[in-house]
Coordinates of C-alpha atoms in Angstrom, one line a residue:
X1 CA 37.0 -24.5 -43.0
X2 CA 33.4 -24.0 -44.3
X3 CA 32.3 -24.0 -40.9
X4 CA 34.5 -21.6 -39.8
X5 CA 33.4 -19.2 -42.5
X6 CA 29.7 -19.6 -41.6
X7 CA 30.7 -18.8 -38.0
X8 CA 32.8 -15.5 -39.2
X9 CA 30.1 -14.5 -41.3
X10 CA 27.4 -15.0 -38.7
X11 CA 29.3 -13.3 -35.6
X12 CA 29.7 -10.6 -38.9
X13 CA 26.6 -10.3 -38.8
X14 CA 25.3 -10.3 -35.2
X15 CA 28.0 -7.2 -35.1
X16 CA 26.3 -4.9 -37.4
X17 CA 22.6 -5.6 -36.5
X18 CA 23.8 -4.9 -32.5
X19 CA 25.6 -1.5 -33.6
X20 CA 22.0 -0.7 -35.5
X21 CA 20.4 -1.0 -32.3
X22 CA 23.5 0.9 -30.4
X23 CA 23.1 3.6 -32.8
X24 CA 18.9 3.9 -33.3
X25 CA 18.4 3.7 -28.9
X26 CA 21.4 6.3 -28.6
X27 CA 20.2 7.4 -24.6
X28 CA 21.7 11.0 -25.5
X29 CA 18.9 12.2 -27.4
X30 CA 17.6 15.6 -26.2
X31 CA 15.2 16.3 -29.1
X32 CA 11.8 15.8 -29.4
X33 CA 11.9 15.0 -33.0
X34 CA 15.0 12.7 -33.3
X35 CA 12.5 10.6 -30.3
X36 CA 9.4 10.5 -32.5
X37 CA 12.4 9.0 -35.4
X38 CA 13.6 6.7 -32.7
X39 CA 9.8 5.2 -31.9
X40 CA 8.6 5.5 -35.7
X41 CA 11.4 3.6 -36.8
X42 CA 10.0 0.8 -33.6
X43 CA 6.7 1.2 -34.8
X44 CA 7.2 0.3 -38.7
X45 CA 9.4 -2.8 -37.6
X46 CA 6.7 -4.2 -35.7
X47 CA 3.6 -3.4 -38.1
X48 CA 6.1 -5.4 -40.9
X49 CA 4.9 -8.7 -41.7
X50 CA 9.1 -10.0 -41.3
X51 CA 8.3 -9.3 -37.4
X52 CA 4.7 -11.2 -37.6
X53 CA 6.3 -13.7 -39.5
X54 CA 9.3 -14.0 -36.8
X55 CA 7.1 -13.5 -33.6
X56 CA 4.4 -16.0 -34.8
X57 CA 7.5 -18.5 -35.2
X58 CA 8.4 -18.0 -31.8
X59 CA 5.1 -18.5 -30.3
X60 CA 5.1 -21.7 -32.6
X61 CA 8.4 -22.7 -30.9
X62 CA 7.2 -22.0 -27.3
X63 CA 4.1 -24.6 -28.1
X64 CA 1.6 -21.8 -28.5
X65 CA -0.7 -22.8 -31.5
X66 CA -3.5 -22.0 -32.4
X67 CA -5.5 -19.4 -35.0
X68 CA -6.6 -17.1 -32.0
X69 CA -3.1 -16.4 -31.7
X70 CA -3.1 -14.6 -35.4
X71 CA -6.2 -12.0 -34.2
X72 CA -4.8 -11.5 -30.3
X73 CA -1.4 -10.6 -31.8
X74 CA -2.7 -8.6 -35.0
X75 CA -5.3 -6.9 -32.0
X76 CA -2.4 -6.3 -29.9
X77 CA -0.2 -4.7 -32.7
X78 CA -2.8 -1.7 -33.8
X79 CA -3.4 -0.7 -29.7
X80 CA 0.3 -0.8 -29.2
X81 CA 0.5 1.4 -31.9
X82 CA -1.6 4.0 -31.0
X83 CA -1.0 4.0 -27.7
X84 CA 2.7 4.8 -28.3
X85 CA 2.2 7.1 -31.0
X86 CA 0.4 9.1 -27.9
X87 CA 2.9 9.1 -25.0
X88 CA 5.7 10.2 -28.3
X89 CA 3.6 13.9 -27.6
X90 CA 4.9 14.1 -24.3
X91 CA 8.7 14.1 -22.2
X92 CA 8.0 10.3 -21.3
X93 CA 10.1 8.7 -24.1
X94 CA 12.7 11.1 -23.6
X95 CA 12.6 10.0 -19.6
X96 CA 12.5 6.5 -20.7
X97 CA 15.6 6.7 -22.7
X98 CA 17.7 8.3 -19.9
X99 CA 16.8 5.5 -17.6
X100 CA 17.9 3.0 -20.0
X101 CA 21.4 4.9 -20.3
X102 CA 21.9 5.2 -16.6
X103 CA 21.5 1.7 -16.6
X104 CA 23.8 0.9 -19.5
X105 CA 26.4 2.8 -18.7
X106 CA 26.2 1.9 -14.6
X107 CA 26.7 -2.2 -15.9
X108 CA 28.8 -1.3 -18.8
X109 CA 31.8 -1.9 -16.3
X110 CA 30.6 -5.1 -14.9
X111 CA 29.2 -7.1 -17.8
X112 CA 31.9 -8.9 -19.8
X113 CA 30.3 -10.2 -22.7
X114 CA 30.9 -8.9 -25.7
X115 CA 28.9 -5.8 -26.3
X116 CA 28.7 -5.9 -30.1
X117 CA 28.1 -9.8 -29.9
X118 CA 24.8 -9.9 -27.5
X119 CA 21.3 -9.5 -28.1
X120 CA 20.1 -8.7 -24.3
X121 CA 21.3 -5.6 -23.4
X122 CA 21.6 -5.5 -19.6
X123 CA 19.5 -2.3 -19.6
X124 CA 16.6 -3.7 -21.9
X125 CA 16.6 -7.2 -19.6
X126 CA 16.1 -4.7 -17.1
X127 CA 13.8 -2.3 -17.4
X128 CA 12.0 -5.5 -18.9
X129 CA 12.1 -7.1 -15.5
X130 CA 11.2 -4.2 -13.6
X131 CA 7.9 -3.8 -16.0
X132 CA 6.9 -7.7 -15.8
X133 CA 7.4 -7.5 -11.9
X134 CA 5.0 -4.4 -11.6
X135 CA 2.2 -7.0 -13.7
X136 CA 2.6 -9.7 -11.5
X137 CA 5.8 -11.7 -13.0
X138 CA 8.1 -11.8 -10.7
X139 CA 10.9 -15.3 -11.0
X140 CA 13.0 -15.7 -13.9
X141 CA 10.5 -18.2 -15.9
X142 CA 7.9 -16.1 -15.2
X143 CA 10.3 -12.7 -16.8
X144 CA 10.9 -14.9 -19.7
X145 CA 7.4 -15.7 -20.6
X146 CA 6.3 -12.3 -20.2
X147 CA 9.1 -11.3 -22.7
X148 CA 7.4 -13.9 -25.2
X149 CA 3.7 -13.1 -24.7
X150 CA 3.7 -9.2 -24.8
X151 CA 6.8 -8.9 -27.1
X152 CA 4.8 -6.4 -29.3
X153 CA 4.4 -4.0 -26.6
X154 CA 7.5 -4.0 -25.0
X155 CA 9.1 -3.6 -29.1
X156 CA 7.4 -0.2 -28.4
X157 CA 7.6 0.8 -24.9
X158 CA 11.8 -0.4 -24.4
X159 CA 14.9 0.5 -26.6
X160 CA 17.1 -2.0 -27.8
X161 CA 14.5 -4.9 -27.9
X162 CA 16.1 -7.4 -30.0
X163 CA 13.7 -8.7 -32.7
X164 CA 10.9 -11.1 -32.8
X165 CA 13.1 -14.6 -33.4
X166 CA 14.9 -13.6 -30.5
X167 CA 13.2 -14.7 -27.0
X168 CA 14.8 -14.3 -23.9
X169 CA 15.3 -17.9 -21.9
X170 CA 15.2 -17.9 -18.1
X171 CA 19.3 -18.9 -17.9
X172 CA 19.8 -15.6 -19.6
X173 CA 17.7 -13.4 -16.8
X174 CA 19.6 -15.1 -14.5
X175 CA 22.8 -14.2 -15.9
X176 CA 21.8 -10.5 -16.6
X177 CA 21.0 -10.2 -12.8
X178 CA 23.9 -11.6 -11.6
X179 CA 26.3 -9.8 -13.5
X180 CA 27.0 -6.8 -11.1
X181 CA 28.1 -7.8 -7.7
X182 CA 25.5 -7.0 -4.4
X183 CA 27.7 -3.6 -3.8
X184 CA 27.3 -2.1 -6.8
X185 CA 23.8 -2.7 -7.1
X186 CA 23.2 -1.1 -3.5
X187 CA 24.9 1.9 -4.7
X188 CA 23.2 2.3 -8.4
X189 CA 19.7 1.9 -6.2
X190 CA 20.8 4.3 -3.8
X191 CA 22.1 7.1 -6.4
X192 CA 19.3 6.8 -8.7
X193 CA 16.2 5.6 -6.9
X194 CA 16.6 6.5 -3.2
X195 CA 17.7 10.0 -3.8
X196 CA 14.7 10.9 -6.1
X197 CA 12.0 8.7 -3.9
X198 CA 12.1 11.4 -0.8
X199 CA 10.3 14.3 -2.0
X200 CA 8.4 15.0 1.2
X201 CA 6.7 17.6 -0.3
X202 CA 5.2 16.1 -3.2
X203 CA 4.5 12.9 -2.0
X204 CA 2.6 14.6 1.1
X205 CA -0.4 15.6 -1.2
X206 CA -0.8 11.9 -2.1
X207 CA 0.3 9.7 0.9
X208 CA -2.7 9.4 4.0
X209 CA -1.3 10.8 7.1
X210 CA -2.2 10.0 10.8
X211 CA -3.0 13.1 12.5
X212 CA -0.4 14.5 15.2
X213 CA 0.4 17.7 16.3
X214 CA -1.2 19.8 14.3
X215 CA 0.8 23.1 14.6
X216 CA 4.3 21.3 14.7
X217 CA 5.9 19.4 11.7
X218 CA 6.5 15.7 12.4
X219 CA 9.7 14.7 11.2
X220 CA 9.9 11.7 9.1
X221 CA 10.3 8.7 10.9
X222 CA 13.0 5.8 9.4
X223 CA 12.5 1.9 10.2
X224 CA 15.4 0.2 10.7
X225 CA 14.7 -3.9 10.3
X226 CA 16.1 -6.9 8.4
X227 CA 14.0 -9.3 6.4
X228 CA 15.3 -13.0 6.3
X229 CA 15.3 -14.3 2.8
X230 CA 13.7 -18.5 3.7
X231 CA 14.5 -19.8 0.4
X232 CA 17.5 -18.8 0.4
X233 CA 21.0 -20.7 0.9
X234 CA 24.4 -19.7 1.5
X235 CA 26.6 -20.6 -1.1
X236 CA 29.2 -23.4 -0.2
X237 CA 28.1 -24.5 3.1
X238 CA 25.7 -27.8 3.4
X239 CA 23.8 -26.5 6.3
X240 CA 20.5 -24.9 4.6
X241 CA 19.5 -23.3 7.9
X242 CA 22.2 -20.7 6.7
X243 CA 20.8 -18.5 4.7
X244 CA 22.1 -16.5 1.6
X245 CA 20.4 -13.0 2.2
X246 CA 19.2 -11.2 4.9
X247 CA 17.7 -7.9 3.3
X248 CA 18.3 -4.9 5.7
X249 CA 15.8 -1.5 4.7
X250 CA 14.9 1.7 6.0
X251 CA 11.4 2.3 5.5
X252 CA 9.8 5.7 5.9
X253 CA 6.6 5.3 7.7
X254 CA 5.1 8.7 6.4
X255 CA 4.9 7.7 2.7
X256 CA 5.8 4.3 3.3
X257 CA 8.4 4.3 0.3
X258 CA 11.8 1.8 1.0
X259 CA 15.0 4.8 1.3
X260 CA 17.3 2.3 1.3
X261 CA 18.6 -1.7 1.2
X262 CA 21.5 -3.4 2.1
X263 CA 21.7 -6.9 1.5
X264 CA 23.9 -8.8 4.6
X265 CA 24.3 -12.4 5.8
X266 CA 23.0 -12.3 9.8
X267 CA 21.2 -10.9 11.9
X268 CA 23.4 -9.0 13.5
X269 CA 24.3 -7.2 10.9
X270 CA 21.7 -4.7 10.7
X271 CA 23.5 -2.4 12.7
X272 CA 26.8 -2.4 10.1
X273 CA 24.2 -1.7 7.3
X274 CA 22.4 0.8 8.5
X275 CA 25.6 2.9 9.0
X276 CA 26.5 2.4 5.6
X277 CA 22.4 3.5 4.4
X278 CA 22.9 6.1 6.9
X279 CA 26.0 7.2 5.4
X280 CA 24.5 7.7 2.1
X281 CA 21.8 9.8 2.7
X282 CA 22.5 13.6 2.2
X283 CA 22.9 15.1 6.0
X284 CA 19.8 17.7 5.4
X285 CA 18.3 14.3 5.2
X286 CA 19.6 12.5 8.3
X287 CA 18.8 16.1 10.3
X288 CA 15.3 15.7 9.3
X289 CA 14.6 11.8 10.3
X290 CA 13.9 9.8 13.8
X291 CA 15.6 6.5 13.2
X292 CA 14.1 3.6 14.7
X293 CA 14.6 -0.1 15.0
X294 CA 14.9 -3.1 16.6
X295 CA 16.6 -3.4 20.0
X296 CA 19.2 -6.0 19.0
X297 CA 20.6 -2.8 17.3
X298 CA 20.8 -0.8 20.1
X299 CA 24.5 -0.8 20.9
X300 CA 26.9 1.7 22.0
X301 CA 28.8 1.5 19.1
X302 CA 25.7 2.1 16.6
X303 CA 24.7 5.0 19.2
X304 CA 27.9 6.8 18.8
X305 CA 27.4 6.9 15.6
X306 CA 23.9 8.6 15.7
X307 CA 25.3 11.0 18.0
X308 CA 28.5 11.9 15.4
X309 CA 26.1 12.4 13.1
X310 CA 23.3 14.7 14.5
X311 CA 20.9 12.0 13.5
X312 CA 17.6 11.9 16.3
X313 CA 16.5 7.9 17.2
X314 CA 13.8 6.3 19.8
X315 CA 15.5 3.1 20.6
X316 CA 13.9 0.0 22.3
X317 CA 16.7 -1.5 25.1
X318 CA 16.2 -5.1 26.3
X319 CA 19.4 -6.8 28.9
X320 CA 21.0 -7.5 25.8
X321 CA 23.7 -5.1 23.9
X322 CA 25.4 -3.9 27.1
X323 CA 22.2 -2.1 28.4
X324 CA 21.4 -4.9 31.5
X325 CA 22.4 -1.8 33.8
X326 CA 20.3 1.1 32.2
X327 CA 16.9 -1.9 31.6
X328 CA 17.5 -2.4 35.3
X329 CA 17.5 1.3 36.6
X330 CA 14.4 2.4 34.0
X331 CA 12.3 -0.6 35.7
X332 CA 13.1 0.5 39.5
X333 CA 12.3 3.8 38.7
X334 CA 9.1 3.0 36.4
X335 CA 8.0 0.5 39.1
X336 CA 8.5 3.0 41.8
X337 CA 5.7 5.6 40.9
X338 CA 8.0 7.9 41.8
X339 CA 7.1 12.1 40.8
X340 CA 8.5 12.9 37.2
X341 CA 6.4 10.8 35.1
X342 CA 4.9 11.7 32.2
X343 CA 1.9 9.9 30.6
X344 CA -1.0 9.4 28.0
X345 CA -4.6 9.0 28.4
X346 CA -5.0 5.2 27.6
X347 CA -5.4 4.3 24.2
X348 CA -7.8 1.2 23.4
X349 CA -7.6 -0.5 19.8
X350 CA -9.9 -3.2 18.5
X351 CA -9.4 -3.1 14.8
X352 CA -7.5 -6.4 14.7
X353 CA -9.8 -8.9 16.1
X354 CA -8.0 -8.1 19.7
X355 CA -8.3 -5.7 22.2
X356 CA -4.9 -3.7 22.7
X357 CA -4.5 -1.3 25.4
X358 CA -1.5 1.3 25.3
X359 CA -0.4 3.3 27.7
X360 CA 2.6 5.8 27.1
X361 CA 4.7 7.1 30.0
X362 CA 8.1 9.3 30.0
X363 CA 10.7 10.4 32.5
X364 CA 13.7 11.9 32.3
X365 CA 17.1 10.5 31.9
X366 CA 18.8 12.6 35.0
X367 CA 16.4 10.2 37.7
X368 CA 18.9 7.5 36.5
X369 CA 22.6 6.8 38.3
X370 CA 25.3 8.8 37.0
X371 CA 27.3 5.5 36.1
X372 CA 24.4 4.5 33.8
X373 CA 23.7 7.6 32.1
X374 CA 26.9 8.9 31.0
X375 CA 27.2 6.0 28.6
X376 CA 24.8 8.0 26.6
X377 CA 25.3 11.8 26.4
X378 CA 22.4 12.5 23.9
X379 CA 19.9 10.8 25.4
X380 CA 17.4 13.2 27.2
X381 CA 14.4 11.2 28.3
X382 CA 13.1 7.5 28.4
X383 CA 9.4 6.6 26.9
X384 CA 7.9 3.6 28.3
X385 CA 5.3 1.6 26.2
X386 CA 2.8 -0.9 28.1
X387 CA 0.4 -3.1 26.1
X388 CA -1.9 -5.1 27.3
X389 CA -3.9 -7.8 24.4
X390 CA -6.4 -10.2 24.2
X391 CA -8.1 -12.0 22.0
X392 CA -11.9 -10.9 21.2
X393 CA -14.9 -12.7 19.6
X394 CA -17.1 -9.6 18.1
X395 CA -15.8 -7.0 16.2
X396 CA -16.1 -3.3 16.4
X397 CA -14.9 0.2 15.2
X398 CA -11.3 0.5 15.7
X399 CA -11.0 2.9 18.6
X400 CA -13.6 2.7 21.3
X401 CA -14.4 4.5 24.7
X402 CA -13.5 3.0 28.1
X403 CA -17.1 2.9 29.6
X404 CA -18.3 1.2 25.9
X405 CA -15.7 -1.3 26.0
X406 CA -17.1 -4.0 28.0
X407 CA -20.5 -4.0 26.2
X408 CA -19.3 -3.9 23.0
X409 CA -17.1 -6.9 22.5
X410 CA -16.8 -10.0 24.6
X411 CA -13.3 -10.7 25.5
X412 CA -11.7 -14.0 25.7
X413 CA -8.4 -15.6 25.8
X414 CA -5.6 -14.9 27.9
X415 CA -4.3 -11.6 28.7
X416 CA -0.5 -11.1 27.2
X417 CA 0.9 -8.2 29.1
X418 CA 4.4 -6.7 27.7
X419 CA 7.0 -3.5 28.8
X420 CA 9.1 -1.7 26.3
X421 CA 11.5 1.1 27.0
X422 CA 13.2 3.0 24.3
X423 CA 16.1 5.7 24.2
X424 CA 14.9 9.2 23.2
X425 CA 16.9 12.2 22.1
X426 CA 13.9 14.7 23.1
X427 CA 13.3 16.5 25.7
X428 CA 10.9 15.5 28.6
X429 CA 7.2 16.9 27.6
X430 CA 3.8 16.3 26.7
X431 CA 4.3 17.2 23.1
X432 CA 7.6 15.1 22.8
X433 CA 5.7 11.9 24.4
X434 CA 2.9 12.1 21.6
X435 CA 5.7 12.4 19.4
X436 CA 7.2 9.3 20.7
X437 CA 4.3 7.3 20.8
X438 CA 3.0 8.1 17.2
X439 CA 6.5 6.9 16.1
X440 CA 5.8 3.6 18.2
X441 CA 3.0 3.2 16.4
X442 CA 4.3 3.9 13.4
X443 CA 7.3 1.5 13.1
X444 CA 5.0 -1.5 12.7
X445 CA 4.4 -0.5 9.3
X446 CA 7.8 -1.9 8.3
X447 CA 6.1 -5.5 9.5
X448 CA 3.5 -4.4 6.9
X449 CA 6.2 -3.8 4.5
X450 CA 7.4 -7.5 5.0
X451 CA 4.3 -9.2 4.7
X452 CA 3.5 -7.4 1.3
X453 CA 7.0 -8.8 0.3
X454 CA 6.2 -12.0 1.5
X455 CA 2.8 -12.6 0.4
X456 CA 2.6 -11.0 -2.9
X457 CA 6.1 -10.5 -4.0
X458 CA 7.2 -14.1 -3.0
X459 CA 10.2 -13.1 -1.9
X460 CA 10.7 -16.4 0.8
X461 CA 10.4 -18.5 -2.4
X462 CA 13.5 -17.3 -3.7
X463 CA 15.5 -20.6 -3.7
X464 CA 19.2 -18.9 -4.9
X465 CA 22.8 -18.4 -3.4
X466 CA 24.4 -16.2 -5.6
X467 CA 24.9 -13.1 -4.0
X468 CA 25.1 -11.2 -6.8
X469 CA 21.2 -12.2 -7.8
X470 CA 20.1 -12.0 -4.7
X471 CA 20.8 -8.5 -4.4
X472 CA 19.1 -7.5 -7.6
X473 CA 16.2 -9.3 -7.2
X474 CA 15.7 -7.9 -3.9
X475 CA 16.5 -4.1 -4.8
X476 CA 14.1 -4.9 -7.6
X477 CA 11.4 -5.7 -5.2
X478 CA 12.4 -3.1 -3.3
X479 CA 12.1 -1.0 -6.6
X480 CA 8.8 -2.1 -8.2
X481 CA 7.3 -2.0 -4.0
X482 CA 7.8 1.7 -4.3
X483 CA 6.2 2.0 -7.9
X484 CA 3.5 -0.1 -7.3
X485 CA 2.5 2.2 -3.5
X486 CA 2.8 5.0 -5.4
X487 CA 0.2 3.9 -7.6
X488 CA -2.2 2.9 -4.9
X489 CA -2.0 6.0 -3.1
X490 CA -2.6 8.0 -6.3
X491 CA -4.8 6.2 -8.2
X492 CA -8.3 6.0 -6.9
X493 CA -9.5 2.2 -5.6
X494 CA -12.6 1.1 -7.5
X495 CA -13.8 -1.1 -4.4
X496 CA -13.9 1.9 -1.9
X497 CA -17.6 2.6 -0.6
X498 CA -19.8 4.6 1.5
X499 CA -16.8 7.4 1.4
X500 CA -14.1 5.3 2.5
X501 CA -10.9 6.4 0.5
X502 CA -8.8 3.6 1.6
X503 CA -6.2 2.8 -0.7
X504 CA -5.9 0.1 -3.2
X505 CA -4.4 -3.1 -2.2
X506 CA -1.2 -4.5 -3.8
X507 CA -2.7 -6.9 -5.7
X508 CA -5.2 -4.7 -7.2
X509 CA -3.0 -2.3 -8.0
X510 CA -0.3 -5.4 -9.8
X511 CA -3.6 -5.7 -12.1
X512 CA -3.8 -2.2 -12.8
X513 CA -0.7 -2.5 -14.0
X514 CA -0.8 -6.0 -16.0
X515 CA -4.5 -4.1 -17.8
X516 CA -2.1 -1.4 -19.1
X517 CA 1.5 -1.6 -19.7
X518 CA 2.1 1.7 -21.2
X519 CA 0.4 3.3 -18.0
X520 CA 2.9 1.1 -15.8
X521 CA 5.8 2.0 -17.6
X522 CA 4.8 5.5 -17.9
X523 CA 4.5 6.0 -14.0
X524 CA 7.7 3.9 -12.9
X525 CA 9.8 6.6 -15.3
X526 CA 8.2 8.9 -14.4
X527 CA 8.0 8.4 -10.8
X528 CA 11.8 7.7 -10.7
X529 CA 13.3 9.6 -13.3
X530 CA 11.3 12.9 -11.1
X531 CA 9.8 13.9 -14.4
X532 CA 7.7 17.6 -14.0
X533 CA 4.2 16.4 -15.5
X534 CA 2.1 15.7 -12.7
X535 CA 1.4 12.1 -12.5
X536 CA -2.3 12.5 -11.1
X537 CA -3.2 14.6 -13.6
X538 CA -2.1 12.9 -16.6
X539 CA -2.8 9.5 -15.7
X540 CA -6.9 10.8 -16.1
X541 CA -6.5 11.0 -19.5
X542 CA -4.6 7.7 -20.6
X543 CA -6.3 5.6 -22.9
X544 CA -6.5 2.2 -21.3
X545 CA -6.1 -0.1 -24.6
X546 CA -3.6 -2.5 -23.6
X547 CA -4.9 -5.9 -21.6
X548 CA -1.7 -7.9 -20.6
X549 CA -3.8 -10.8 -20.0
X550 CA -1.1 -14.0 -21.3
X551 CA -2.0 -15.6 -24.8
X552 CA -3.7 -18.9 -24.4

């Protein structure tokens, strides 16, 4: 009976702290005063010596000894402070607390536990997550150990932080992200991210652009490609060639920013999930895009669909799909030199430690057969890319003159030689076939796109078969990708010389981030909540106080 009591009393308890919390981080605050309340009542909890006291235990309990501890922490508690005490002058708390509630009340339906029983609030695991990926913590250990070492930052920067004693385990992460399923967290990204990410106009002052035609507005171009998840394993079966996720996205090439994910199990799937992505998107959005993707997507059935919906695409074709007819009639007329073509000067490229020569050609689709044709009434021309690579031992600027290139780089290897046609919806001239080749060109940054995820992300390492945390750690890549290009674009990169304004690398820009955590959390709000301050602007004038470097 006595132990009953104590577990009454202490559930009791647990209760009435929680609905503290509930009620101090309401998300439906509008004024400015009632936020500087909200963050003064954060701040005087964590200058008390009860948090010191509690946060020092933890450390303690996490095997962190040590008297530098004492200084770092006591260090770390003053530039927290001030640092907040700036951004409450400003509409970032306010943005910051309407995130949090779109998040709250998005899971509210999906998380069972008891609401007035739990410490980790789905949105404060969250946001927490999304700020420890953007420094460079990106599994569930590595979340849970950047809860314990900056804990009295993030008491500051996110509502509803439980208090010092309590530090999040990795088990508990894991159970936060797998408590929606994969379809609901496609949708919140979509609704909340994806829809506030394309801003063409603002994000064209930032984002480097290749030149094209300069008195014609290039529409955006969308890559279509899945990205198989290696660590992965589908759950149930023994086989662990089968994998758990296969991350579909459609990247826009202009800005480089992800529009949209859809998680799916195979290959070929792609073309299932990009109707549902496509579907999504408002239609003064699919009216102002060139879809493009991989030609195992390239099926009559995925065409009719782009044709319902007014959406423009440049499709590669191989035999496969149902086109073995049209690939056979484009390469008799191609190899025919036949009038009607269209072509480019030849481009030559030699920035990649190869020498790649391009040539662009275009005819249109009424030199076909009738019976080939008529399976696809939109399509108005064909665009034939040839390439030509091989290897090189001396390297040189990236674009070179014919006559030049023999004497300036010694070629070697063997010569790889490759034909691609693609489906276009334009019409047959010049302008439309340097169109079509700048959005060949183009597409290859999704490849880019991968690697990044690959490489600095570790998203291949991801050894998981719930579907449910597959999906959110992969829209929080997708998320925290976005953030983090963003920043690179905007912010300018220390390392560039002699007038070369190339942007940031990823990695750099992760240690921007991990230096100062208010700055990163001040940019992901605002960047996705759309907030009016310019971010350039105000970014100039942040104090950089705050050195997420780990506690030793």
């Amino acid at each position: 009976m006595v132990s009953d009591f104590r577990v009454d009393e202490r559930l009791l308890r647990m209760s009435e702290q929680t609905s503290t919390r509930r009620r101090l981080y309401k998300s439906d605050t509008s004024s400015k005063e009632q936020n500087l309340r909200t963050l003064a009542a954060a701040i005087e909890y964590v200058s008390s010596q009860r948090y010191k006291d509690a946060y020092l235990a933890s450390l303690r309990k996490a095997g962190i000894e040590g008297i530098d501890i004492v200084f770092k922490m006591e260090g770390s508690i003053v530039e927290a402070i001030k640092t907040a005490e700036y951004y409450a002058q400003t509409d970032w708390y306010q943005n910051l607390l309407s995130l949090s509630g779109a998040i709250r009340e998005n899971w509210l339906y999906y998380d069972e536990r008891d609401q007035d029983l739990i410490y980790y609030r789905v949105d404060t695991v969250l946001i927490t997550s999304l700020l420890a990926m953007m420094a460079g913590y990106y599994d569930s250990i590595s979340i849970a150990d950047f809860w314990l070492y900056f804990n009295p930052f993030l008491q500051l920067l996110i509502p509803g932080m439980p208090g010092g004693e309590h530090m999040i385990s990795h088990e508990t992460v894991r159970v936060v992200f797998r408590i929606a399923p994969a379809d609901a967290i496609e949708e919140f990204y979509h609704q909340y991210f994806s829809g506030r990410v394309i801003d063409t106009e603002h994000m064209k002052q930032y984002f480097k652009r290749e030149p094209v035609l300069e008195e014609k507005k290039h529409p955006a171009v969308l890559a279509l490609d899945g990205q198989e998840v290696r660590g992965s394993y589908r759950e149930g079966e023994l086989n662990r060639k089968k994998k758990g996720a296969q991350q579909v996205s459609l990247l826009n090439t202009q800005n480089e920013t992800v529009v949209a994910s859809q998680t799916v199990q195979k290959k070929n799937q792609e073309d299932k999930a990009a109707v549902l992505m496509l579907s999504r998107l408002a239609v003064a959005v699919r009216e102002g895009i060139v879809l493009m993707a991989d030609a195992i997507n390239t099926k009559l059935s995925f065409i009719k669909f782009l044709d319902q919906n007014n959406i423009d695409y440049l499709l590669p074709f191989k035999n496969n799909a149902g086109n073995k007819k049209l690939k056979k009639a484009c390469e008799d007329f191609y190899n025919s030199n036949l009038p009607g073509m269209l072509q480019l000067d030849t481009i030559y490229d030699s920035s990649h430690g190869r020498i790649d020569t391009m040539k662009f050609s275009m005819f249109p689709v009424c030199v076909l057969p009738e019976e080939v044709r008529e399976k696809y009434p939109r399509v108005k021309s064909i665009v034939v890319y040839e390439k030509s690579s091989q290897r090189a031992v001396k390297k040189i600027s990236a674009i070179v003159d014919e006559d030049e290139l023999p004497d300036a780089k010694k070629q070697t290897g063997p010569v790889t030689h490759t034909v691609h046609y693609y489906l276009s919806v334009r019409d047959c001239c010049e302008d439309a076939l340097k169109e079509c080749a700048y959005d060949i060109r183009s597409y290859w940054k999704v490849e880019s796109h991968h690697y990044t995820l690959d490489t600095v992300f570790m998203q291949d390492r991801m050894n998981a078969s719930n579907s449910n945390y597959l999906s959110m750690r992969l829209n929080c890549n997708k998320i925290v990708y976005n953030t983090l290009n963003y920043i690179r674009h905007t912010e300018q990169n220390p390392s560039s010389r002699g007038g070369n304004n190339r942007p940031m690398t990823f990695t750099r820009a992760t240690r921007l981030c991990a230096n100062n955590l208010f700055f990163a959390m001040k940019t992901m709000v605002e960047y996705f909540v759309k907030s009016k301050a310019d971010v350039q602007e105000q970014s100039k004038t942040i104090p950089t106080v705050i050195n997420a470097t780990p506690l030793d």
